[in-house]
PDB file of C-alpha atoms in Angstrom:
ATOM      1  CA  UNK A1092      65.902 119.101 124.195  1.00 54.00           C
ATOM      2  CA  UNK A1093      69.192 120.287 125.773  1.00 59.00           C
ATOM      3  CA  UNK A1094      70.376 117.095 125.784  1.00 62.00           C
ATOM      4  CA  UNK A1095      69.718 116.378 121.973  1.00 60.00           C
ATOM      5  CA  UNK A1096      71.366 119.904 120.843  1.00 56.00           C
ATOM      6  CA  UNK A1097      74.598 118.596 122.886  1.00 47.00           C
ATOM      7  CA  UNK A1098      74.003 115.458 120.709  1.00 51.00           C
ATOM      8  CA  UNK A1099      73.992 117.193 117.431  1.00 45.00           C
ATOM      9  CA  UNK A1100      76.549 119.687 117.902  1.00 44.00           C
ATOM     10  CA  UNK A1101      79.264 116.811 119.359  1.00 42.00           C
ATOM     11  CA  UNK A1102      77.928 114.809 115.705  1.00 41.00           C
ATOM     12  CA  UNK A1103      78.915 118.116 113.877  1.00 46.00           C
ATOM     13  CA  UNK A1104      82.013 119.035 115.785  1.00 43.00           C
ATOM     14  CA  UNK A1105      83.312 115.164 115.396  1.00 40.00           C
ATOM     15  CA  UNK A1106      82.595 115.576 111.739  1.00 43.00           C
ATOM     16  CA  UNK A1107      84.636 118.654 110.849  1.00 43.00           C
ATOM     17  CA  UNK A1108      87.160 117.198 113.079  1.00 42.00           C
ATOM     18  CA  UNK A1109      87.320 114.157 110.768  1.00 47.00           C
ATOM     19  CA  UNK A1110      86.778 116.105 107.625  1.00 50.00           C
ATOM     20  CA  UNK A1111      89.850 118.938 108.486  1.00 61.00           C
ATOM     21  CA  UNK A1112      92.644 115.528 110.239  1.00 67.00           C
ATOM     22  CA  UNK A1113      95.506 116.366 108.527  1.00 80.00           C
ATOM     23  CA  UNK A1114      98.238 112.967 108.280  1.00 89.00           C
ATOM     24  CA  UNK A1115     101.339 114.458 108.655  1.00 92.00           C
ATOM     25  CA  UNK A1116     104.106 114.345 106.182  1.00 91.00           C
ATOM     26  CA  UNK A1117     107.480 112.897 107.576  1.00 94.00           C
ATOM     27  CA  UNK A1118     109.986 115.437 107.359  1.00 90.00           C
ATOM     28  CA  UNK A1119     112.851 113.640 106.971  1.00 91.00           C
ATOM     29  CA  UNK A1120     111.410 112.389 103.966  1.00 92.00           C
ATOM     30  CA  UNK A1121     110.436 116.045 102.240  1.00 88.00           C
ATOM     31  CA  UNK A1122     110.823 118.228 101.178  1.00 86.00           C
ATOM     32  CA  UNK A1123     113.979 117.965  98.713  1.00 81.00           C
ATOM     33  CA  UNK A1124     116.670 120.497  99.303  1.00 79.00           C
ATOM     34  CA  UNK A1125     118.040 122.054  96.292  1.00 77.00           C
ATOM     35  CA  UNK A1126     121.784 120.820  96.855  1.00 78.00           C
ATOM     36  CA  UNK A1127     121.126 117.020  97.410  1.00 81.00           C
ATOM     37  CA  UNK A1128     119.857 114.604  94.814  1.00 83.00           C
ATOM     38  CA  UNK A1129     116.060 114.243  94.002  1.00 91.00           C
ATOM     39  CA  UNK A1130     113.709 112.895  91.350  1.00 95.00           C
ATOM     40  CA  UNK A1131     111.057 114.868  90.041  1.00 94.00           C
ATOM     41  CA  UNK A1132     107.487 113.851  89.933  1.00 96.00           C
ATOM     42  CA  UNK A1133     104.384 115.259  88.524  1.00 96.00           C
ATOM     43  CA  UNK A1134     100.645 114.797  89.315  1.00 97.00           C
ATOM     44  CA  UNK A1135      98.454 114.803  87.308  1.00 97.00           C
ATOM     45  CA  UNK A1136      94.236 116.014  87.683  1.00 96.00           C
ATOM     46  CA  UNK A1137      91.638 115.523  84.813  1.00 93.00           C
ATOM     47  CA  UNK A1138      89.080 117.124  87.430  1.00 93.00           C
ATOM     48  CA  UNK A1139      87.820 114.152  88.891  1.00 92.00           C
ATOM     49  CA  UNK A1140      90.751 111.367  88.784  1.00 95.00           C
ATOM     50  CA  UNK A1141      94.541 111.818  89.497  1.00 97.00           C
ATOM     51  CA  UNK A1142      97.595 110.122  88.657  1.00 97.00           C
ATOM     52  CA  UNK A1143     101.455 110.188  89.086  1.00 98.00           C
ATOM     53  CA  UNK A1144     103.840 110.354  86.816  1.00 97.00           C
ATOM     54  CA  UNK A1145     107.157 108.917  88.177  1.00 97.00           C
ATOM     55  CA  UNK A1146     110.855 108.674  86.107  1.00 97.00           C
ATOM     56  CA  UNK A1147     110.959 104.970  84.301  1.00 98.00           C
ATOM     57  CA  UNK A1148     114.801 104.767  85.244  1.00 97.00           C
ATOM     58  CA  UNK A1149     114.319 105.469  88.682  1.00 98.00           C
ATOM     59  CA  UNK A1150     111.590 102.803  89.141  1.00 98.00           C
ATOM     60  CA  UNK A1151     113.218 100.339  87.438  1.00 98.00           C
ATOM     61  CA  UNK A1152     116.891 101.106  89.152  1.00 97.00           C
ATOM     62  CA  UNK A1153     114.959 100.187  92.936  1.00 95.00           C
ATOM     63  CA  UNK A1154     114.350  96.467  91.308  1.00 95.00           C
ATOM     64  CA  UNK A1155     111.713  94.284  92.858  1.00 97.00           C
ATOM     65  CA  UNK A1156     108.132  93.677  91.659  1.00 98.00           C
ATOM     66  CA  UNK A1157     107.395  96.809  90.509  1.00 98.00           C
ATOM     67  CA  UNK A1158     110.493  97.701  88.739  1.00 98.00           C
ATOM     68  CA  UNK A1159     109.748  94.151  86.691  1.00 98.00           C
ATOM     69  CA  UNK A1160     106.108  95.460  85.844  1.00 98.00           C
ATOM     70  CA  UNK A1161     107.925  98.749  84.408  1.00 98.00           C
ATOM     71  CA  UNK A1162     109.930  96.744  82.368  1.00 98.00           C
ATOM     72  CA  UNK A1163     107.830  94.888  80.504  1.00 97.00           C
ATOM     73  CA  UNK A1164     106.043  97.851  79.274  1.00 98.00           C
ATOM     74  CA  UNK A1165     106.014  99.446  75.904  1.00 97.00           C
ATOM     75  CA  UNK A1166     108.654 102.389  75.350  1.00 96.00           C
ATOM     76  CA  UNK A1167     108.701 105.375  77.355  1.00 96.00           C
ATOM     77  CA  UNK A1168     110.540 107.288  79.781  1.00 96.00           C
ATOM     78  CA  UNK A1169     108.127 108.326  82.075  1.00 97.00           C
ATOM     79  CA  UNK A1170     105.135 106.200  83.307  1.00 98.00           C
ATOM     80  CA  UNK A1171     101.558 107.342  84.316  1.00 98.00           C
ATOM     81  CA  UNK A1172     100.493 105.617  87.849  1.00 98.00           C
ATOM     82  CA  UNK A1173      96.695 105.685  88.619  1.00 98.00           C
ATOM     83  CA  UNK A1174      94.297 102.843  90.733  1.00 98.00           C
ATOM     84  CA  UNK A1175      90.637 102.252  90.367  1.00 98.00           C
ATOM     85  CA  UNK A1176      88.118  99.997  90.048  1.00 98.00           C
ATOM     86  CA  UNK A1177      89.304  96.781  88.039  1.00 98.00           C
ATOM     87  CA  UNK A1178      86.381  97.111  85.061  1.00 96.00           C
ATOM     88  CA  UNK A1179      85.281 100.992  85.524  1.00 96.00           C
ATOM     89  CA  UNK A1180      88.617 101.963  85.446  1.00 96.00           C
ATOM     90  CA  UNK A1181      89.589 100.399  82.434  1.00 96.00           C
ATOM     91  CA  UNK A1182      86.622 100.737  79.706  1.00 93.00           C
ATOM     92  CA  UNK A1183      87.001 103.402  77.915  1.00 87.00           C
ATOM     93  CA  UNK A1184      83.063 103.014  76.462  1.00 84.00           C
ATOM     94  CA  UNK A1185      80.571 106.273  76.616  1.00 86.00           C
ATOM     95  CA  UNK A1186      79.650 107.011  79.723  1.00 82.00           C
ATOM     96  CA  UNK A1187      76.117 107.362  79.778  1.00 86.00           C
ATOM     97  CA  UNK A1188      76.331 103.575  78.973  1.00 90.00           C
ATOM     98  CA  UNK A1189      78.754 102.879  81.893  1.00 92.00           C
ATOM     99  CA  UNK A1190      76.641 104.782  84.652  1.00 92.00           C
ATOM    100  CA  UNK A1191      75.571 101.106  86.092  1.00 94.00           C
ATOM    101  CA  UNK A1192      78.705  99.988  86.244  1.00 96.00           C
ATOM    102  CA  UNK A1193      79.616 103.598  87.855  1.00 94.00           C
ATOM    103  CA  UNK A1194      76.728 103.021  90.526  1.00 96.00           C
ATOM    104  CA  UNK A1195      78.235  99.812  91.537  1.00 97.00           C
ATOM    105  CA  UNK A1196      81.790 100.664  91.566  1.00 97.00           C
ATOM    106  CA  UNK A1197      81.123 103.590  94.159  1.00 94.00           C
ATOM    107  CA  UNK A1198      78.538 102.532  96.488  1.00 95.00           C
ATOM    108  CA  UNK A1199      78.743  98.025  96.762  1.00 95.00           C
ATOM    109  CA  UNK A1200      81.754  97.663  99.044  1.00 94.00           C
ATOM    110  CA  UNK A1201      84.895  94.974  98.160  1.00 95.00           C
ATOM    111  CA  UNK A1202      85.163  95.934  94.586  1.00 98.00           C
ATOM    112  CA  UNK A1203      88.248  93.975  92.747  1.00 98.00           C
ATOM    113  CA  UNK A1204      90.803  97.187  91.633  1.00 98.00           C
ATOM    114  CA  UNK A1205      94.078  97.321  89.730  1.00 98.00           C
ATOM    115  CA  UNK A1206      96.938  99.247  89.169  1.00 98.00           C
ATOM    116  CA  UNK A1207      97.567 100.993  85.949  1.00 98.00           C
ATOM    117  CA  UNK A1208     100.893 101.859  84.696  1.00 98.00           C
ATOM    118  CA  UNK A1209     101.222 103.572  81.047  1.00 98.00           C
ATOM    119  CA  UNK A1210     104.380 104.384  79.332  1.00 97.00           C
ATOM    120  CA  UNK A1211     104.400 107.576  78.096  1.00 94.00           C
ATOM    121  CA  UNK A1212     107.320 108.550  75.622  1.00 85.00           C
ATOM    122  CA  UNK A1213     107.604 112.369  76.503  1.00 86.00           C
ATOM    123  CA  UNK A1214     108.078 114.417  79.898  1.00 88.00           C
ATOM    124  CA  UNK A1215     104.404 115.101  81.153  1.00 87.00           C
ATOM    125  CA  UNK A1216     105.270 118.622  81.725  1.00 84.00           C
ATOM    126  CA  UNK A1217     105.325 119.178  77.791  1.00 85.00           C
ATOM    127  CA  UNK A1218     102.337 117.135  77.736  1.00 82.00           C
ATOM    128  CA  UNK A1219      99.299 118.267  80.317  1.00 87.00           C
ATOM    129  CA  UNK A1220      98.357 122.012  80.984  1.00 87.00           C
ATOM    130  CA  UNK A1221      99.736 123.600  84.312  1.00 86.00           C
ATOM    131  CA  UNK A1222      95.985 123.960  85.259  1.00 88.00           C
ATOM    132  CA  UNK A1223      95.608 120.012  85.093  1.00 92.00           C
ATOM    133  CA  UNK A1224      99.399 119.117  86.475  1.00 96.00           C
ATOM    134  CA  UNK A1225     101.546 119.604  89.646  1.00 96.00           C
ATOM    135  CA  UNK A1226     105.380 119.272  89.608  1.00 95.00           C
ATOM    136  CA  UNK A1227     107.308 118.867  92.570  1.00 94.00           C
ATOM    137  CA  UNK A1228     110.768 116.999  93.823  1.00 93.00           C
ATOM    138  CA  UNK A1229     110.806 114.163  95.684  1.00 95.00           C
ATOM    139  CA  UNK A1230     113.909 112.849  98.002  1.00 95.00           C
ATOM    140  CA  UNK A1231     115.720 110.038  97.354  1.00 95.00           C
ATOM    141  CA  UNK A1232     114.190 108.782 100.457  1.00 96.00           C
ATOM    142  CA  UNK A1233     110.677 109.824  99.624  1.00 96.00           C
ATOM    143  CA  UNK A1234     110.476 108.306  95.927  1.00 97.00           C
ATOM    144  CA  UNK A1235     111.960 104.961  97.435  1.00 97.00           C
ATOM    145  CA  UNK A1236     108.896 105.301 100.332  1.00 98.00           C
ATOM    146  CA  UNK A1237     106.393 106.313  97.611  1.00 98.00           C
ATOM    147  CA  UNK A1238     107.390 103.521  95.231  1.00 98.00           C
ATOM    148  CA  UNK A1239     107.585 101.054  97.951  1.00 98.00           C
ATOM    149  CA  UNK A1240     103.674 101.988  99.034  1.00 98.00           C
ATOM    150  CA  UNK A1241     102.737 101.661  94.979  1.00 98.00           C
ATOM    151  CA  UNK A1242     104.503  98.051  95.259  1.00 98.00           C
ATOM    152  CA  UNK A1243     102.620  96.896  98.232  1.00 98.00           C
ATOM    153  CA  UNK A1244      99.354  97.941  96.603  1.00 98.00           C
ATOM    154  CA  UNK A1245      99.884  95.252  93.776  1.00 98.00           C
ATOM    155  CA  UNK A1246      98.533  91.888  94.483  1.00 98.00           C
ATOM    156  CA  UNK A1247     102.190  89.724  94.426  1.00 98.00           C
ATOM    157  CA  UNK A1248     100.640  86.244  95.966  1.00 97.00           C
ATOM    158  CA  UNK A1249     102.454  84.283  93.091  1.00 95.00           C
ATOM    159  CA  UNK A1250     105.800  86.548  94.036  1.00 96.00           C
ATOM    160  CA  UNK A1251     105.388  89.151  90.943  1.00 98.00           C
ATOM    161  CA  UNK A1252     102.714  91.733  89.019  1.00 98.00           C
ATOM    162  CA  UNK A1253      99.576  89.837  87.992  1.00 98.00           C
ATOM    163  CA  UNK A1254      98.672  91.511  84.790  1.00 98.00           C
ATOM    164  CA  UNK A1255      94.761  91.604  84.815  1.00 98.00           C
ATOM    165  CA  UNK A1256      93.662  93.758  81.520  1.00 97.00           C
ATOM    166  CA  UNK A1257      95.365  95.950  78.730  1.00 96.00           C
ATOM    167  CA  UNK A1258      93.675  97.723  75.966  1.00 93.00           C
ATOM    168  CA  UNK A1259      94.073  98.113  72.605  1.00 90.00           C
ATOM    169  CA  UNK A1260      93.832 101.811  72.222  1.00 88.00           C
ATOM    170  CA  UNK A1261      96.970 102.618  73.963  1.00 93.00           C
ATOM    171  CA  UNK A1262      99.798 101.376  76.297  1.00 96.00           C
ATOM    172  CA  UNK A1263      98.407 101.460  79.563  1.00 97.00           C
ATOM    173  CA  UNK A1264      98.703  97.756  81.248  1.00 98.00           C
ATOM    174  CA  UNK A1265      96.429  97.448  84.470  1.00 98.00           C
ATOM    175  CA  UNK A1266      98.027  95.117  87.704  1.00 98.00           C
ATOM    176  CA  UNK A1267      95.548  93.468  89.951  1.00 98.00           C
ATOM    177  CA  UNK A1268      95.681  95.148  93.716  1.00 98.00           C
ATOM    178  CA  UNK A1269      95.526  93.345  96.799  1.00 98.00           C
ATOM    179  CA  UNK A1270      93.244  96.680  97.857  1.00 98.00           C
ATOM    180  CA  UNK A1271      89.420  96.921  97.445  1.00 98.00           C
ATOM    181  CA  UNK A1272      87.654 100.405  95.587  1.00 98.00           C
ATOM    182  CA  UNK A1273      84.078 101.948  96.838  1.00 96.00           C
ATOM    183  CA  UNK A1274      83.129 105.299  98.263  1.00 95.00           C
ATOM    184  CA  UNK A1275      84.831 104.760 101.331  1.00 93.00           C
ATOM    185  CA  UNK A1276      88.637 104.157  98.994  1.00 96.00           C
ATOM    186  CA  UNK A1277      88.424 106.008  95.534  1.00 97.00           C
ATOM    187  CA  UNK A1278      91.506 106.543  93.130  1.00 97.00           C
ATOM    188  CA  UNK A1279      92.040 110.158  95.023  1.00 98.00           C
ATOM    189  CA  UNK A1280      91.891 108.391  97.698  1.00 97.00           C
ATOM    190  CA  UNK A1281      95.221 106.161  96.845  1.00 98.00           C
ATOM    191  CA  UNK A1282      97.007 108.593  95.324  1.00 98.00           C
ATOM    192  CA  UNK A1283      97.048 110.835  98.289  1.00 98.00           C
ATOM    193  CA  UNK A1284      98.282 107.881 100.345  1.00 97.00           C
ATOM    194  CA  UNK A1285     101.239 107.196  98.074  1.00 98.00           C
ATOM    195  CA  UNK A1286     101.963 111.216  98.503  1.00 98.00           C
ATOM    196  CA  UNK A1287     101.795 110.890 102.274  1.00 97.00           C
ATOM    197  CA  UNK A1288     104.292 107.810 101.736  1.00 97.00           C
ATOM    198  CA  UNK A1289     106.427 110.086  99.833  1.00 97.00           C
ATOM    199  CA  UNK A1290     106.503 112.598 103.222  1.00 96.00           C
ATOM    200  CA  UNK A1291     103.910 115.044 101.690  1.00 96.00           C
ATOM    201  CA  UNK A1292     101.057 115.808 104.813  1.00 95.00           C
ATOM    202  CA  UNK A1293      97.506 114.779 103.597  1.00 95.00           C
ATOM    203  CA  UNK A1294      93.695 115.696 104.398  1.00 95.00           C
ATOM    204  CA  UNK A1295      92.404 111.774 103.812  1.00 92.00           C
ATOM    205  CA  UNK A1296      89.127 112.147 104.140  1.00 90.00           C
ATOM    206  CA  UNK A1297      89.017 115.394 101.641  1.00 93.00           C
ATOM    207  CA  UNK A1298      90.921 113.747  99.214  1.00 94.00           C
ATOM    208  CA  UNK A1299      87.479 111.995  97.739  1.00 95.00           C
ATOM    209  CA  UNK A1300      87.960 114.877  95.258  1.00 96.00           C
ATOM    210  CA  UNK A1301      91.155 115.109  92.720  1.00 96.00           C
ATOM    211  CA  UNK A1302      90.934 119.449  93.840  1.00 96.00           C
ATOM    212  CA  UNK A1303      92.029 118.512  97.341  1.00 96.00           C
ATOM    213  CA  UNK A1304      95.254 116.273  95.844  1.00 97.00           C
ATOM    214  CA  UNK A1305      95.943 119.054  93.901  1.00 97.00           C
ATOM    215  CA  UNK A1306      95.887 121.079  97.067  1.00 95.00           C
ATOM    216  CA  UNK A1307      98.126 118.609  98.868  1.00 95.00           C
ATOM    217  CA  UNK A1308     101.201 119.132  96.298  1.00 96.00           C
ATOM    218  CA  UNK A1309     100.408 122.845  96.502  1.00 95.00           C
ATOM    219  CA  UNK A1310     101.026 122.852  99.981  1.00 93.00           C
ATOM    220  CA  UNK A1311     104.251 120.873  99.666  1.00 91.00           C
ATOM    221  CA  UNK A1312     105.336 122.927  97.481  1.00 90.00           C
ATOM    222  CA  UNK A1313     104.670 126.368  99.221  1.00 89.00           C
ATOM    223  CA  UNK A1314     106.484 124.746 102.749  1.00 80.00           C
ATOM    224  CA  UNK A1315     109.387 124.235  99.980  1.00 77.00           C
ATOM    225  CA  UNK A1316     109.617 127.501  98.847  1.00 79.00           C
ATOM    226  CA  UNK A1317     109.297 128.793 102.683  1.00 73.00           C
ATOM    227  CA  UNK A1318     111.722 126.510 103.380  1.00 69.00           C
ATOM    228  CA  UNK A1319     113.750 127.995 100.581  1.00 66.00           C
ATOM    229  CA  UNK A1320     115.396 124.541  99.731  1.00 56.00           C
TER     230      UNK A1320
END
């Protein structure tokens, strides 16, 4: 009996060890002090998915794969940068008819996913709620590292962005990824790892929920302020 209690409580310990790992940020990379040059960067939480929004002229300035993608997008200055599953992700139908698709999406493993990027024509902070949106400043340094993880995400085996679906009710285009969604690598998932690239610290394995994203630029932004930079 003694032997299985030492079982269970090393299984427990070993799992809030897991679930509280922080990834550290890189500090050379963040945060931003006030007198050098930065670009701002919003995220954005609709309770349950998250996305960045990221400057169109500083993507497209970096060139390269991504910067291409950008520009063959509709107007707009600022562009809305999500991943999911490559047919979840993008139907837009009622969702009590999508639950299936839901089901298989989360728990069958090796599920094909894309990149969205979506043009949107005015600043996101005039656009989403404070309760649904994060703002913070990225280094020079850290967008380039940030952008550079959002590039290598994009499946570029013919050498540039693979466009794999669009819709007709708005702007949004959606990139194939080389990456794979399921349980064990949601959308919160990705866009805490493009954070961490940007030299924010990260709780991976909490970040299956948009709240602990939301947390991670919270935390960035109270070491800034602490920082007083």
């Amino acid at each position: 009996m003694g032997g299985r209690r030492f079982i269970l409580a090393a299984l427990i310990g070993a799992a809030a060890a897991v679930w509280t790992w922080t990834a550290p940020g890189d500090p050379a990379l963040w945060p931003a002090r006030a007198d050098q040059p930065g670009v701002e960067a919003s995220l954005l939480d609709n309770g349950f998915h998250t996305d960045l929004a990221l400057p169109r002229a500083a993507l497209e300035a970096r060139g390269g794969p991504l910067a291409e993608a950008v520009r063959g997008l509709p107007p707009g200055d600022w562009i809305l940068i999500g991943w999911g599953d490559a047919r979840f992700y993008v139907e837009q139908g009622p969702i009590g008819e999508r639950l299936p698709d839901g089901a298989r999406a989360f728990f069958r493993p090796g599920n094909p996913s894309v990149v969205m990027l979506d043009p949107a024509q005015r600043d996101p902070r005039l656009l989403y709620a404070e309760d649904g949106r994060r703002d913070f400043r990225l280094t020079q340094a850290g967008f380039e590292a940030m952008a550079a993880h959002i590039e290598a995400s994009l499946d570029l085996s013919s050498g540039a962005a693979r466009l794999a679906a669009s819709r007709p009710s708005d702007d949004a285009r959606f990139f194939a990824s080389r990456e794979h969604f399921w349980v064990g690598r949601l959308c919160n998932h990705w866009t805490a790892g493009v954070l961490n690239a940007g030299g924010l610290s990260i709780r991976p394995f909490r970040a299956i929920v948009s709240s602990e994203v939301v947390a991670t630029v919270d935390r960035a932004n109270a070491q800034r302020e602490r920082a007083g930079s």
